Short mmCIF file of C-alpha atoms in Angstrom, two decimals:
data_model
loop_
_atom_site.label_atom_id
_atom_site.label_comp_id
_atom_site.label_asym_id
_atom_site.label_seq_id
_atom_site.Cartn_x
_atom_site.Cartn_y
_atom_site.Cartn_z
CA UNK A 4 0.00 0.00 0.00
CA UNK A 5 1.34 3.57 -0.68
CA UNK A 6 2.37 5.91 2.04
CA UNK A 7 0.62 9.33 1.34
CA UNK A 8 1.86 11.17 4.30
CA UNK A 9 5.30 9.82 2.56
CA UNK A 10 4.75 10.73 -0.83
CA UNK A 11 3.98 14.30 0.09
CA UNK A 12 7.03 14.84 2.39
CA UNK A 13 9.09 13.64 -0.56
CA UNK A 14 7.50 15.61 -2.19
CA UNK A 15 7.94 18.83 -0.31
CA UNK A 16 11.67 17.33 0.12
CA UNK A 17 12.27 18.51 -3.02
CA UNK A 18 11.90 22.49 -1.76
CA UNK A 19 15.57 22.55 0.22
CA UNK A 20 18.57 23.94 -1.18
CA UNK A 21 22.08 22.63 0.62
CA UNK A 22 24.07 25.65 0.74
CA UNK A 23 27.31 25.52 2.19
CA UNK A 24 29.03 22.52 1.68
CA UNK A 25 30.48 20.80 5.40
CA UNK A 26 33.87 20.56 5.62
CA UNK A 27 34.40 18.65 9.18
CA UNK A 28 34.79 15.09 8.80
CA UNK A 29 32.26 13.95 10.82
CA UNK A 30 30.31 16.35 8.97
CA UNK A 31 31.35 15.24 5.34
CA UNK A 32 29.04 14.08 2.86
CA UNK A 33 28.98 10.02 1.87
CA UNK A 34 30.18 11.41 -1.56
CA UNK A 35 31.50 14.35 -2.75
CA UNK A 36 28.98 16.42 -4.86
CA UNK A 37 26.56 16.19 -2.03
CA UNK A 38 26.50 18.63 1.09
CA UNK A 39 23.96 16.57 2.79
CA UNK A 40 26.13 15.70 6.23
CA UNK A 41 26.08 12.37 8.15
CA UNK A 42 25.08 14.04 11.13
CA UNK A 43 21.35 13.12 10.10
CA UNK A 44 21.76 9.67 9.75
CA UNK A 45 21.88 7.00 13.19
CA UNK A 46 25.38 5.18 13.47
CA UNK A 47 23.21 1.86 13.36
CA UNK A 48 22.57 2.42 10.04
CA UNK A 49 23.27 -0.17 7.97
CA UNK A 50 21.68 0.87 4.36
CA UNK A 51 22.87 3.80 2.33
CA UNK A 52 20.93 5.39 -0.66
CA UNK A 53 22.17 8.31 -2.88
CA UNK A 54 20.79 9.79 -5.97
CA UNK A 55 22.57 13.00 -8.16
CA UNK A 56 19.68 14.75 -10.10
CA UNK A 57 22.17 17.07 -11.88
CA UNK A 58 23.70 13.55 -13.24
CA UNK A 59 19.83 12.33 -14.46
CA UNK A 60 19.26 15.35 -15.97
CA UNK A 61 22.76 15.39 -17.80
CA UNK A 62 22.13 11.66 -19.19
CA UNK A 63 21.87 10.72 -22.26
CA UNK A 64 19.01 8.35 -21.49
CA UNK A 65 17.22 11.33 -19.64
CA UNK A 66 17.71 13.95 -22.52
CA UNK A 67 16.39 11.48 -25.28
CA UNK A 68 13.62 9.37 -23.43
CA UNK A 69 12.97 10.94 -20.17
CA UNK A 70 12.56 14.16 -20.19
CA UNK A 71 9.29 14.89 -22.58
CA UNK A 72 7.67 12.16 -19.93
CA UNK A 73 8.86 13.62 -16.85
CA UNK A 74 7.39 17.43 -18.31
CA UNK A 75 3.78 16.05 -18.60
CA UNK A 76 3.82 14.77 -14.97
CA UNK A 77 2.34 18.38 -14.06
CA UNK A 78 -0.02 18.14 -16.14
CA UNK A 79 -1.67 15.22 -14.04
CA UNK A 80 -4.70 16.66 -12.38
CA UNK A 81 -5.22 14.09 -10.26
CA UNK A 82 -1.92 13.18 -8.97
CA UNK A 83 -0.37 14.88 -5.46
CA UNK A 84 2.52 15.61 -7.54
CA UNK A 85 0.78 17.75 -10.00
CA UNK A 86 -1.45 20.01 -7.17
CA UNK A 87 1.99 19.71 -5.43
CA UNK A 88 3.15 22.02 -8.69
CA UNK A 89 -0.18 24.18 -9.55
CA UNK A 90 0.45 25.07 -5.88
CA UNK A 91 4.21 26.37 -5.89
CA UNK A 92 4.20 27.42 -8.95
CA UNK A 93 7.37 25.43 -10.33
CA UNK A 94 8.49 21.84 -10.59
CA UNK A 95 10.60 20.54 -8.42
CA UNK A 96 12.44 17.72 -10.39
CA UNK A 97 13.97 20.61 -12.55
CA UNK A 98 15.84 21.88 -9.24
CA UNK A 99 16.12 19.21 -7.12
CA UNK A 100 20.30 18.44 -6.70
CA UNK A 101 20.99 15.27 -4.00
CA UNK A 102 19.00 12.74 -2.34
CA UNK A 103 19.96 10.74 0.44
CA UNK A 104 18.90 8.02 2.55
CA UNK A 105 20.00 5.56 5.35
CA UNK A 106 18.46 3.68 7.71
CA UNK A 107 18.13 0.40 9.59
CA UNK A 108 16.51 -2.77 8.29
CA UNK A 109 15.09 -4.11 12.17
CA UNK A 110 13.75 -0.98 13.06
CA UNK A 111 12.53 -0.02 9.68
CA UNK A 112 14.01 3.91 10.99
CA UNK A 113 15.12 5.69 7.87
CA UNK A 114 16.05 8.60 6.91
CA UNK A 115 15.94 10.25 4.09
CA UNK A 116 17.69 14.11 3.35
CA UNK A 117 17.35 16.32 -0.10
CA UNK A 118 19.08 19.42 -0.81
CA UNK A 119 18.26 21.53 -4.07
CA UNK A 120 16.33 24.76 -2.99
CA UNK A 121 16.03 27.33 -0.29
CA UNK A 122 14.27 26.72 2.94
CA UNK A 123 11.89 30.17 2.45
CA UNK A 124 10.18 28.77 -0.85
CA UNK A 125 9.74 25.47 0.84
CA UNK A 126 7.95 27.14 3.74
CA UNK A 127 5.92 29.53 2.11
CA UNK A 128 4.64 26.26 -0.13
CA UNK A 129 3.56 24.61 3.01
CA UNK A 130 1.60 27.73 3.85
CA UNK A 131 -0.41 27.62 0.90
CA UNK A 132 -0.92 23.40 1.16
CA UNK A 133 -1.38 23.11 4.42
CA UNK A 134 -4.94 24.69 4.96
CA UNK A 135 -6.14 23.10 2.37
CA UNK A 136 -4.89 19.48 2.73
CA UNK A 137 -7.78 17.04 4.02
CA UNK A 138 -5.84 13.77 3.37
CA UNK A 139 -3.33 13.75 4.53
CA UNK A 140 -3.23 16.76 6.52
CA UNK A 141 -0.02 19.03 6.69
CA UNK A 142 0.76 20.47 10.19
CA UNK A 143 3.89 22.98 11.55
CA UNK A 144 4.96 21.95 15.02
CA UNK A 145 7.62 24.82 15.97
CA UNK A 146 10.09 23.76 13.31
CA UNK A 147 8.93 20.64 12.41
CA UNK A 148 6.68 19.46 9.70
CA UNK A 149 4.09 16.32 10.56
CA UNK A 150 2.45 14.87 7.66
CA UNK A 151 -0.40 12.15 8.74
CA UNK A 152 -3.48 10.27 7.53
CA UNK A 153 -5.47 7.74 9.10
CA UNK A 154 -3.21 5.24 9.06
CA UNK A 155 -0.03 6.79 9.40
CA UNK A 156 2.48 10.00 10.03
CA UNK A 157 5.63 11.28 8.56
CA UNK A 158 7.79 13.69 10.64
CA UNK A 159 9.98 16.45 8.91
CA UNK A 160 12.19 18.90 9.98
CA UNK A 161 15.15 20.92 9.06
CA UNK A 162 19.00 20.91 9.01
CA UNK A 163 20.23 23.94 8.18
CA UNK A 164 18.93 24.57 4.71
CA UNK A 165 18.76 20.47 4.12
CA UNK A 166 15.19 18.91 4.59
CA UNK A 167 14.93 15.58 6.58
CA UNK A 168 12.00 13.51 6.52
CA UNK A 169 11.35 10.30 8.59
CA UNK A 170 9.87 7.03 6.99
CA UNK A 171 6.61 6.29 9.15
CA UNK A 172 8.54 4.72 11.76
CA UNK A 173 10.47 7.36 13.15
CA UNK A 174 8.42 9.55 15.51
CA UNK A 175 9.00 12.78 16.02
CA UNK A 176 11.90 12.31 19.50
CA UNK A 177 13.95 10.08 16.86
CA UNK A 178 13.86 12.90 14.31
CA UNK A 179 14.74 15.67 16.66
CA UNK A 180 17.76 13.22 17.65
CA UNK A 181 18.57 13.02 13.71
CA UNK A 182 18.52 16.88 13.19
CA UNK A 183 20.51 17.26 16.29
CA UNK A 184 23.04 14.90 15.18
CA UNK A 185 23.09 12.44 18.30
CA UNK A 186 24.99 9.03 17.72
CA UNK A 187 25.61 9.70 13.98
CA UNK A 188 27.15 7.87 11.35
CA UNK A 189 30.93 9.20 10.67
CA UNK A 190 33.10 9.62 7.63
CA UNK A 191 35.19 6.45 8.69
CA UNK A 192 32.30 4.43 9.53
CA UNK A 193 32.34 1.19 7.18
CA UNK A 194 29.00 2.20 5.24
CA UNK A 195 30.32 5.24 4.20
CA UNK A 196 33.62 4.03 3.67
CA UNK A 197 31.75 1.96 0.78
CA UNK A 198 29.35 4.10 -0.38
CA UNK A 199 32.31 6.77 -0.80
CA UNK A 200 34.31 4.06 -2.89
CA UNK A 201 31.68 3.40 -5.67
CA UNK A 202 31.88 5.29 -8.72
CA UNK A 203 31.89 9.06 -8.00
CA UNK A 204 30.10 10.23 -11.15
CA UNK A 205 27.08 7.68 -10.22
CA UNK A 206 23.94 8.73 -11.02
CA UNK A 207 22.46 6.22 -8.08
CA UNK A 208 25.04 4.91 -5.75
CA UNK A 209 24.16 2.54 -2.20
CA UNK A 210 25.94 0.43 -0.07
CA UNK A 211 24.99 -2.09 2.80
CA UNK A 212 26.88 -3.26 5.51
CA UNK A 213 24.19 -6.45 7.24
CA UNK A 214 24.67 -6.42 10.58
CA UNK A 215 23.73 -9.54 12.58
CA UNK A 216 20.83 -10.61 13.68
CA UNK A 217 18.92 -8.02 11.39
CA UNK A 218 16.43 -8.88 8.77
CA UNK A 219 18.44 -7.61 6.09
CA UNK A 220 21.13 -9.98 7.24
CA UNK A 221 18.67 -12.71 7.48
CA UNK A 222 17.66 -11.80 3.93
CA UNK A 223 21.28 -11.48 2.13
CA UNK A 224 22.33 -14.96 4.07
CA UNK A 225 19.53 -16.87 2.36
CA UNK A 226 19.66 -15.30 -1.18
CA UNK A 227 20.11 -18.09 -3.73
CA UNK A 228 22.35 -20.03 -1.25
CA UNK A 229 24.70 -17.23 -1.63
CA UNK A 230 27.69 -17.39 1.42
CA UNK A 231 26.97 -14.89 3.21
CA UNK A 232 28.82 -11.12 2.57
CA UNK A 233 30.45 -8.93 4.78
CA UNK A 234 29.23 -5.59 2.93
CA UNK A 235 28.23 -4.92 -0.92
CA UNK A 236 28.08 -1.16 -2.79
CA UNK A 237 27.16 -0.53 -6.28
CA UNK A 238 27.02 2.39 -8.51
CA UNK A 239 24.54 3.32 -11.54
CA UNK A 240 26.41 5.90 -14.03
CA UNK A 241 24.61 6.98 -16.76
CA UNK A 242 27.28 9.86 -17.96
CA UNK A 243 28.03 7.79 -21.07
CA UNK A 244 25.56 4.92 -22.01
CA UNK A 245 24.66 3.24 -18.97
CA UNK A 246 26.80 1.16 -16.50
CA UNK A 247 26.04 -0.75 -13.37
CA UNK A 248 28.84 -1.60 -10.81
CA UNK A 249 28.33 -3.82 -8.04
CA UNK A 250 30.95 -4.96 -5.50
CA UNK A 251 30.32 -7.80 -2.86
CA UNK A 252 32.98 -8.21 0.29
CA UNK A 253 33.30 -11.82 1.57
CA UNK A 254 34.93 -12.85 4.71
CA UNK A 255 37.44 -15.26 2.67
CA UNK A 256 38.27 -15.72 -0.48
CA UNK A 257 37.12 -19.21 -0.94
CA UNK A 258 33.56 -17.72 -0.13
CA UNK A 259 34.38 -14.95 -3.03
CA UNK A 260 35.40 -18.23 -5.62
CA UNK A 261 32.52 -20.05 -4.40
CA UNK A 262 29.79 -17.25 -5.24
CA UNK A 263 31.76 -16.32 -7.97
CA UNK A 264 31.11 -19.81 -9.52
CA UNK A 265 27.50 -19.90 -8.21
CA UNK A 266 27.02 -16.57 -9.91
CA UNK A 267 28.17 -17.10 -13.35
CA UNK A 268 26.41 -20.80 -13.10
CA UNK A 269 23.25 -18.71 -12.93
CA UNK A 270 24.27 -16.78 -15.71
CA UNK A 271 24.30 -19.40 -18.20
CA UNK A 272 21.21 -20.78 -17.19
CA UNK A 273 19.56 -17.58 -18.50
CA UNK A 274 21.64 -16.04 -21.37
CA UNK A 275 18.97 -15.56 -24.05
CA UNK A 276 18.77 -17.16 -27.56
CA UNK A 277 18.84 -14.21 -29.34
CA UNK A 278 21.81 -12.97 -30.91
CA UNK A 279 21.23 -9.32 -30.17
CA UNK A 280 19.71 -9.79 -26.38
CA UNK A 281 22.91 -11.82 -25.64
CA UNK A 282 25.25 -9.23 -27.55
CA UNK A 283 23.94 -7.15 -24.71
CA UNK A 284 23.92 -9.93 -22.16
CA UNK A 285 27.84 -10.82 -22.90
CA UNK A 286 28.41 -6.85 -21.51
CA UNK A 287 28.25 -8.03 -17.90
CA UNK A 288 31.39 -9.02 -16.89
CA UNK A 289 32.50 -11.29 -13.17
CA UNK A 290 35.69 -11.55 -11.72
CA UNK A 291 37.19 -12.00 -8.08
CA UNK A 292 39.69 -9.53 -6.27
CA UNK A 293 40.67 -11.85 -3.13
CA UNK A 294 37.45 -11.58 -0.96
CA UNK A 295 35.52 -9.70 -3.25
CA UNK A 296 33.08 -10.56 -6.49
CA UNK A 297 32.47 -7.49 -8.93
CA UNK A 298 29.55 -7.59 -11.60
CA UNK A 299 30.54 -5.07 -14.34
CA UNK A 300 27.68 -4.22 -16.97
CA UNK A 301 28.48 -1.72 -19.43
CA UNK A 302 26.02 -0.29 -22.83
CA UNK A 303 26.76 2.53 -24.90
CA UNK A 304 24.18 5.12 -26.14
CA UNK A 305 24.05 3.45 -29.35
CA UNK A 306 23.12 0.26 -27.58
CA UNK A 307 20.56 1.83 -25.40
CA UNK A 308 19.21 2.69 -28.70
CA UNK A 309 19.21 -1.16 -30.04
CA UNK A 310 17.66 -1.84 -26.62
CA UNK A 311 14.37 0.90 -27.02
CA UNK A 312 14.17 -0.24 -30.26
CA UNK A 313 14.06 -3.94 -29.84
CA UNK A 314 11.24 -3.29 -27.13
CA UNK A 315 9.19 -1.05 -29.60
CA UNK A 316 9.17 -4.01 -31.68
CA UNK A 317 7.98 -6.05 -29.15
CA UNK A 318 5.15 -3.87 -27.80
CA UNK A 319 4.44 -3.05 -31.55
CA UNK A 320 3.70 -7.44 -32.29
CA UNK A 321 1.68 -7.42 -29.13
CA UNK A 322 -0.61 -5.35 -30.38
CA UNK A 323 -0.98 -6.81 -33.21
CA UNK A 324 -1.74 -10.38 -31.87
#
């Protein structure tokens, strides 16, 4: 079921603007082009989620196929998103710079921080939404912004000129504790030291770090008989083509040969018949580095091309049948 209370404070996410970048190292960002700081995320954390809009909108895949899709959203009269813009008076996704996220998999307490615009436009907006919102309703608590329906509540608040909003498990004494910066993750922490390492023109980077006894842990253990890994981080860049980077840390590097053989065993079971699906298939590439397995899948712009084509085709016999 969708979270409203969570789709609007995304949505009003989008109205912060992350001035000054931090330049402590407890203060750092978990990669460089952001100015989000860590002090907003718990030191349990063990998920980390980070998305560069300037890189989307820069993309070739975003320039040729996204972008005329992504203008009619607006237009929507019945979605939040659109009333969210009639409202404001501008779209959001054109000015939006860095999301982040991190959070715990047990306590299902994540947060989730985007800069890209000043605090005062994000404000005023609520002003004009808030008397007006029935479902869910919008309300200012001193600084803080509480988003509910009758099912559940989203707490927001401000760092700075960076907007944090709680998923509908953090009440509003955890999110004061996040904006104060109590028990927060740190530059050397092993989650960011992962997240910092995957490729820094990503479009979409994460990293996890399982720690025991959690469901995530639970979850990665039992994947597809997998051994089980220490930590994994992976990268989308879409700068040139598109390419997808995943790294997976083992304890030993018999565990790293072992999935390694497991993986590309799976692999062959599914490499399609076609000669121009598996011309694209053949692009992901395995290999070991001592404890470690990295899947490397790379595509051009001409073969995102083939690829859009291809599925035009497709759709286009469909509807013929």
């Amino acid at each position: 079921m969708r979270s409203r209370p969570l789709v609007v404070a995304l949505t009003l996410s989008c109205f912060v603007w992350s001035g000054v970048a931090c330049k402590s190292r407890d203060k750092a960002s978990a990669r460089g082009q952001s100015s989000i700081p860590l002090s907003v995320f718990a030191a349990d954390s063990e998920v980390m989620l980070g998305f560069s809009f300037p890189s989307l909108r820069e993309s070739y895949i975003y320039t040729k196929y996204l972008k005329d899709l992504i203008a009619k959203l607006p237009e929507s009269s019945d979605s939040e998103y659109g009333d969210f813009v009639a409202s404001c008076g501008f779209d959001p996704l054109e000015k939006v710079d860095t999301f982040l996220a991190a959070g715990h998999s047990g306590t299902e307490k994540f947060i989730v921080a985007i800069s890209g615009f000043s605090k005062q436009p994000a404000m005023d907006c609520l002003q004009k939404l808030a008397p007006g919102q029935q479902s869910p309703s919008i309300e200012m608590v001193g600084e803080l912004i509480h988003i509910r329906d009758e099912e559940e509540q989203v707490w927001a608040g401000w760092h700075g000129d960076i907007l944090v909003v709680g998923s509908p498990a953090v009440d509003k004494e955890y999110l004061v504790a996040r904006l104060a910066g109590t028990d927060a993750l740190k530059a050397s922490d092993e989650l960011v030291t992962l997240a910092t390492g995957s490729n820094p023109q990503a479009t979409l980077w994460m990293a996890v770090v399982p720690q025991e006894g959690t469901p995530l842990a639970m979850d990665v253990a039992e994947s597809a008989g997998f051994p089980k890994p220490k930590g994994m981080s992976g990268s989308v860049a879409l700068s040139e083509g598109f390419r997808f980077k995943m790294a997976v840390q083992f304890s030993k590097d018999e565990e790293a040969e072992r999935a390694l053989a497991m993986a590309k065993g799976g692999l062959e079971m599914v490499k399609p018949e076609d000669e121009f699906e598996r011309a694209i298939f053949d692009r992901l590439k395995l290999e070991q580095s001592g404890a470690k397995v990295v899947f490397d899948f790379k595509v051009s712009s001409q073969d995102i091309d083939g690829v859009v084509s291809k599925a035009q085709e497709l759709l286009g016999s469909l509807f013929e049948l």
